[in-house]
Coordinates of C-alpha atoms in Angstrom, one line a residue:
M12 CA 136.5 109.8 87.1
T13 CA 138.3 113.2 88.0
P14 CA 141.8 113.4 86.9
L15 CA 142.7 113.1 90.7
Q16 CA 141.3 110.0 90.8
G17 CA 142.8 109.1 87.3
G18 CA 145.8 109.9 89.3
K19 CA 145.6 107.5 92.0
A20 CA 144.8 104.6 90.2
A21 CA 147.7 104.8 88.0
A22 CA 149.8 105.2 91.0
R23 CA 148.4 102.2 92.5
S24 CA 148.4 100.3 89.4
A25 CA 152.5 101.1 89.0
L26 CA 153.0 100.2 92.7
H27 CA 151.1 96.9 92.1
R28 CA 153.3 95.9 89.2
F29 CA 156.4 96.8 90.7
S30 CA 155.6 95.3 93.6
R31 CA 155.5 91.8 91.5
S32 CA 158.5 93.0 89.5
T33 CA 161.9 91.5 89.7
T34 CA 163.4 94.3 91.0
T35 CA 161.3 93.8 94.1
T36 CA 162.7 90.4 94.4
L37 CA 166.0 91.6 94.0
L38 CA 165.9 94.6 96.4
G39 CA 164.1 92.1 99.1
V40 CA 167.1 89.5 98.8
A41 CA 169.7 92.8 98.8
I42 CA 168.4 93.6 101.9
V43 CA 168.4 90.6 103.7
G44 CA 171.4 89.6 102.3
Y45 CA 173.0 92.4 103.6
L46 CA 171.1 92.1 107.1
A47 CA 172.3 88.7 107.4
L48 CA 175.8 89.0 106.7
G49 CA 176.3 92.0 109.3
I50 CA 174.7 89.9 111.8
S51 CA 176.6 87.1 110.7
S52 CA 179.9 89.6 111.4
S53 CA 178.6 90.4 114.9
G54 CA 178.0 93.9 113.2
T55 CA 181.3 94.1 111.9
F56 CA 180.1 94.4 108.2
F57 CA 178.0 97.2 109.1
E58 CA 180.9 99.1 110.0
G59 CA 182.6 101.7 107.9
P60 CA 185.5 100.4 106.6
S61 CA 184.0 97.2 105.7
L62 CA 180.9 99.2 103.8
R63 CA 183.7 101.3 102.2
T64 CA 185.3 98.4 100.8
F65 CA 182.4 96.3 99.8
L66 CA 181.3 99.3 97.5
Q67 CA 184.5 100.2 96.7
Y68 CA 184.7 96.7 94.6
L69 CA 180.4 97.1 93.9
A70 CA 181.7 99.8 91.3
T71 CA 183.2 97.8 88.5
P72 CA 180.4 94.6 88.5
V73 CA 177.8 97.4 88.3
L74 CA 179.5 99.1 85.3
I75 CA 180.5 95.9 83.5
G76 CA 176.4 94.5 83.6
L77 CA 175.5 97.8 82.3
A78 CA 177.8 97.1 79.6
Q79 CA 176.5 93.9 78.6
M80 CA 172.8 95.1 79.0
V81 CA 173.2 97.7 76.6
A82 CA 174.4 95.4 73.9
L83 CA 171.5 92.8 75.1
S84 CA 169.0 95.3 74.5
V85 CA 169.3 95.3 70.6
G86 CA 169.7 91.6 70.9
Q87 CA 173.5 91.5 70.8
L88 CA 176.0 89.9 72.8
N89 CA 179.4 91.2 73.9
L90 CA 181.9 88.8 74.8
A91 CA 184.7 91.2 74.6
V92 CA 183.8 93.0 78.0
G93 CA 186.5 91.6 80.3
A94 CA 189.3 91.8 77.4
L95 CA 188.5 95.3 76.8
G96 CA 188.1 96.3 80.2
G97 CA 191.6 94.5 80.8
F98 CA 193.3 96.2 77.8
S99 CA 192.1 99.9 78.5
A100 CA 193.1 99.3 82.4
C101 CA 196.5 98.2 81.3
L102 CA 196.4 101.3 78.5
M103 CA 196.0 103.7 81.1
G104 CA 198.8 102.0 83.5
V105 CA 201.4 101.9 80.6
L106 CA 200.7 105.4 79.4
M107 CA 201.2 106.6 83.3
V108 CA 204.3 104.6 84.1
D109 CA 206.1 103.7 81.0
A110 CA 205.3 107.0 79.4
G111 CA 204.7 109.6 82.0
V112 CA 201.5 110.5 80.6
P113 CA 199.2 112.8 83.1
A114 CA 196.6 110.8 84.9
G115 CA 193.5 112.9 83.5
L116 CA 195.1 112.3 79.6
A117 CA 196.0 108.3 80.6
V118 CA 192.3 108.0 82.0
L119 CA 190.8 110.2 79.0
T120 CA 193.0 108.2 76.2
G121 CA 191.9 104.8 77.7
V122 CA 188.1 105.7 78.2
L123 CA 187.7 106.8 74.6
G124 CA 190.1 104.3 73.4
A125 CA 187.6 101.7 74.6
T126 CA 184.3 103.9 73.5
L127 CA 186.3 103.7 69.8
I128 CA 187.0 99.9 70.0
G129 CA 183.4 99.6 70.9
L130 CA 182.3 101.7 67.6
I131 CA 184.8 99.4 65.3
T132 CA 183.2 96.3 66.2
G133 CA 179.6 98.0 65.7
V134 CA 180.8 99.0 62.5
F135 CA 182.0 95.5 61.7
I136 CA 178.9 93.7 62.5
V137 CA 176.9 96.4 60.3
A138 CA 179.2 96.1 57.7
T139 CA 180.3 92.3 57.5
R140 CA 176.5 91.2 58.8
I141 CA 178.5 88.4 61.0
N142 CA 177.0 87.4 63.9
G143 CA 178.0 89.6 66.8
F144 CA 178.7 86.5 68.7
I145 CA 181.5 85.5 66.4
V146 CA 183.0 89.3 65.9
T147 CA 183.2 90.1 70.1
L148 CA 184.8 86.7 70.1
G149 CA 187.3 87.4 67.8
T150 CA 187.6 90.9 69.1
M151 CA 188.1 89.4 72.7
T152 CA 191.1 87.2 71.1
I153 CA 192.9 90.5 69.7
L154 CA 192.4 92.6 72.7
L155 CA 193.9 89.7 75.3
G156 CA 197.2 89.5 72.8
A157 CA 197.1 93.2 72.9
Q158 CA 196.9 93.2 76.5
Y159 CA 199.2 91.1 77.0
R160 CA 201.9 93.0 74.9
L161 CA 201.0 96.0 77.0
S162 CA 202.0 94.2 80.4
G163 CA 203.8 91.2 79.9
T164 CA 204.3 89.3 82.8
R165 CA 204.6 92.1 85.0
T166 CA 202.4 93.9 87.1
I167 CA 201.9 97.7 86.3
D168 CA 201.8 99.6 89.5
G169 CA 203.2 102.9 91.1
Y170 CA 200.9 104.9 88.7
S171 CA 199.5 108.7 89.5
A172 CA 198.9 109.3 93.2
T173 CA 196.1 111.5 92.1
L174 CA 194.0 108.4 90.9
R175 CA 194.7 106.2 93.7
D176 CA 193.6 109.0 96.0
F177 CA 190.2 108.9 93.4
G178 CA 189.8 105.3 94.1
R179 CA 190.5 105.4 98.0
A180 CA 188.4 108.4 98.4
A181 CA 185.3 107.6 100.4
P182 CA 183.4 110.4 101.8
L183 CA 180.8 109.2 104.7
N184 CA 182.5 106.1 103.7
I185 CA 180.7 106.0 100.1
P186 CA 183.3 105.4 98.0
L187 CA 183.8 108.1 94.6
V188 CA 184.1 105.0 92.6
F189 CA 180.9 103.5 93.7
V190 CA 179.3 106.9 93.2
T191 CA 180.9 107.2 89.5
A192 CA 178.8 103.6 88.9
L193 CA 175.8 105.2 90.3
V194 CA 175.8 108.2 88.2
S195 CA 177.0 106.4 85.0
A196 CA 173.6 104.3 85.6
G197 CA 171.6 107.4 86.1
L198 CA 172.5 108.6 83.2
L199 CA 172.4 105.6 81.2
A200 CA 168.8 105.1 82.7
A201 CA 167.6 108.7 81.5
F202 CA 169.0 107.9 78.2
M203 CA 167.3 104.8 77.8
Y204 CA 163.7 105.8 79.0
R205 CA 163.6 109.4 78.2
T206 CA 165.2 110.2 74.9
V207 CA 164.0 109.4 71.6
A208 CA 167.4 107.9 70.8
G209 CA 167.0 105.5 73.7
R210 CA 163.2 104.6 72.9
R211 CA 164.6 103.7 69.0
L212 CA 167.3 101.4 70.6
L213 CA 165.0 99.8 72.3
A214 CA 162.3 99.4 69.1
A215 CA 165.1 98.0 67.0
G216 CA 165.8 95.6 69.7
G217 CA 162.1 94.6 70.3
N218 CA 160.9 94.7 66.4
P219 CA 163.3 95.6 63.9
L220 CA 161.3 94.8 61.0
A221 CA 158.8 97.4 62.5
A222 CA 161.8 99.8 63.4
K223 CA 162.8 99.4 59.6
L224 CA 159.2 100.4 58.6
S225 CA 159.1 103.1 60.8
G226 CA 162.3 104.7 59.3
I227 CA 164.6 103.8 62.1
S228 CA 167.8 102.4 61.1
T229 CA 168.7 99.3 62.6
D230 CA 172.2 99.3 61.8
R231 CA 172.7 102.7 63.3
Q232 CA 170.9 100.8 66.5
I233 CA 173.7 98.1 66.4
V234 CA 176.5 100.7 66.3
L235 CA 175.4 102.9 69.0
A236 CA 174.5 99.9 71.5
H237 CA 178.4 98.6 71.1
T238 CA 180.1 102.1 71.3
L239 CA 177.9 102.7 74.5
S240 CA 178.9 99.5 75.9
G241 CA 182.8 100.3 75.0
L242 CA 182.4 103.4 76.7
L243 CA 181.0 102.2 80.3
I244 CA 183.6 99.3 80.2
G245 CA 186.4 102.3 79.7
I246 CA 184.5 103.6 82.6
A247 CA 184.7 100.3 84.4
A248 CA 188.6 100.3 83.6
L249 CA 189.1 103.8 85.0
T250 CA 187.5 102.5 88.4
A251 CA 189.5 98.9 88.6
T252 CA 192.5 100.7 88.1
A253 CA 191.8 103.6 90.5
S254 CA 190.7 100.8 92.8
L255 CA 193.5 98.1 92.4
P256 CA 197.1 98.4 93.9
G257 CA 198.1 97.0 90.4
V258 CA 197.3 96.3 86.6
N259 CA 198.4 93.1 85.0
R260 CA 197.1 90.5 82.5
S261 CA 194.6 89.1 84.6
V262 CA 192.9 92.3 85.0
G263 CA 189.2 91.4 83.3
G264 CA 189.8 87.8 83.0
D265 CA 186.6 87.0 85.5
W266 CA 184.4 89.8 84.2
L267 CA 182.7 87.8 81.5
L268 CA 180.4 85.8 83.8
P269 CA 179.4 88.9 85.9
S270 CA 178.6 90.9 82.9
F271 CA 176.1 88.5 81.7
A272 CA 174.6 87.4 85.2
A273 CA 173.4 91.0 86.4
P274 CA 171.6 92.1 83.5
I275 CA 170.1 88.4 83.0
I276 CA 169.2 88.1 86.6
G277 CA 167.7 91.4 86.9
G278 CA 165.5 91.0 84.2
V279 CA 166.6 91.8 80.6
A280 CA 165.7 89.6 78.0
L281 CA 168.2 87.8 75.5
T282 CA 166.0 88.6 72.7
G283 CA 166.5 92.4 72.9
G284 CA 163.8 95.1 73.2
S285 CA 164.1 95.5 77.1
V286 CA 166.5 97.3 79.5
A287 CA 166.6 97.1 83.2
V288 CA 169.3 99.5 85.0
L289 CA 168.0 99.0 88.4
G290 CA 167.6 95.1 88.0
T291 CA 171.1 95.5 86.7
V292 CA 172.3 97.1 89.9
L293 CA 171.1 95.4 92.6
A294 CA 171.6 92.0 91.0
A295 CA 175.4 93.1 90.6
F296 CA 175.4 94.2 94.6
V297 CA 173.6 90.5 95.4
M298 CA 176.3 89.0 93.6
R299 CA 178.9 90.7 95.7
L300 CA 177.5 89.8 98.7
I301 CA 177.6 86.3 97.4
D302 CA 181.2 87.0 96.8
T303 CA 181.6 88.5 100.1
A304 CA 179.9 85.3 102.1
R305 CA 182.5 83.4 100.4
A306 CA 185.4 85.0 101.8
Q307 CA 183.6 85.2 105.1
F308 CA 182.9 81.7 105.4
S309 CA 185.8 80.4 103.1
L310 CA 183.3 78.6 101.0
D311 CA 184.6 77.1 97.5
P312 CA 184.9 79.2 94.9
S313 CA 184.1 76.9 92.2
W314 CA 180.6 76.4 93.8
V315 CA 180.1 79.8 94.1
N316 CA 180.3 80.1 90.5
F317 CA 178.4 77.0 90.0
L318 CA 175.7 78.7 91.8
I319 CA 175.6 81.8 89.9
G320 CA 175.7 80.2 86.4
V321 CA 172.8 77.9 87.9
V322 CA 170.8 81.1 88.7
V323 CA 171.5 82.5 85.4
L324 CA 170.5 79.5 83.5
G325 CA 167.2 79.5 85.6
T326 CA 166.5 82.9 84.9
V327 CA 167.0 82.1 81.0
V328 CA 164.9 79.0 81.1
G329 CA 162.1 80.5 83.1
G330 CA 161.9 83.9 81.1
R331 CA 161.7 81.7 78.0
V332 CA 158.9 79.3 79.5
H333 CA 157.2 82.7 80.5
Q334 CA 157.4 84.1 76.8
S335 CA 155.8 80.9 75.7
R336 CA 152.9 81.0 77.8
L337 CA 152.5 85.0 77.1
A338 CA 152.8 84.2 73.1
K339 CA 150.0 81.5 73.6
K340 CA 147.9 84.2 75.4
A341 CA 148.8 86.8 72.7
V342 CA 145.3 86.4 70.8
S343 CA 142.9 87.1 73.4
P344 CA 139.0 87.8 72.5
S345 CA 139.0 91.3 74.2
G346 CA 142.3 92.3 72.1
T347 CA 144.1 93.3 75.0
P348 CA 148.0 92.8 74.3
P349 CA 149.6 90.4 76.7
P350 CA 151.4 91.7 79.9
T351 CA 155.1 92.3 80.3
A352 CA 157.3 89.9 82.0
P353 CA 158.4 90.9 85.6
G354 CA 161.1 93.1 85.8
E355 CA 161.5 93.9 82.2
T356 CA 160.8 97.4 80.3
P357 CA 157.4 96.4 78.1
R358 CA 158.5 96.4 74.4
P359 CA 157.0 99.2 72.4
T360 CA 153.5 98.8 70.8
S361 CA 154.6 101.8 68.6
V362 CA 157.6 102.5 67.4
P363 CA 158.8 106.1 67.3
T364 CA 159.2 107.5 63.9
P365 CA 162.4 109.6 63.2
T366 CA 160.8 113.0 64.5
G367 CA 160.2 111.0 67.4
E368 CA 156.5 110.6 67.4
A369 CA 155.3 107.0 68.0
R370 CA 152.8 106.0 65.1

């Protein structure tokens, strides 16, 4: 086989795998749902103002989904997504309104503060060997109290006009806050798929024992995952603060379910070792479509939450059944490894060594 033929065969194989993936399904659902909403609104949904509003409030769900995805990649759960985001948003608002801190410094403090809390959370999990579920549950409770301490019962508004302008800016009807979310997703994808550090993160989540035997510190990967998760939550707090008319103790209160729904529906395994950046973004898009349809057709919010919960639970159960079937086929006469689940990043059969080479 010539190199040209080999390249064509590889391209056909990749296209075939993509056509059967969760990402492709979500892409189709997103396109059909967007067209359906546009048609049902007599074309209003296709117009610039509607598109701008839709994308403006899509930025935060994308970022919190990516934040949860990073934690899931090492088999961890981050229950403090909403509390940390709400605390960071209120911290930014208080610094600008009460302390008169310039917008740039207040935003930087909020984002770095969220990153630092993520780092401390990861270090605490590693140092105490307490399950991340329990640690992040405790962190969530502490941060909810801190958020209430910052904002009380008031709504913090009247902050920097520069930040508000950033939240409203939408060249060609594409909001800058949404561009920020897409850039964050692109950088995260490059890190996870193209760097040695990203491959080590996936290796530690997919097979911790093999990672340790290869010289990879799983403890460091847990700390790194929570630090990255905190960074993404801090950026989500920035987009929320810039987009909302004001921040109060309710900010972040409804982030937890969407943060899990986006990566799980997007194809990320709860057991770790896989990421699906594009799938997570598309799943957040679909959930935003559902929320828009709820508002357009005056649907009961409880039914929408019920539907999303059923989809998430069904996805988890379906993934578990699929993994069980793969495990039964793992030992085959030909010795070929089992296929990966649709929409998931294949778990590494070789683990990167500290020098970056696989063995």
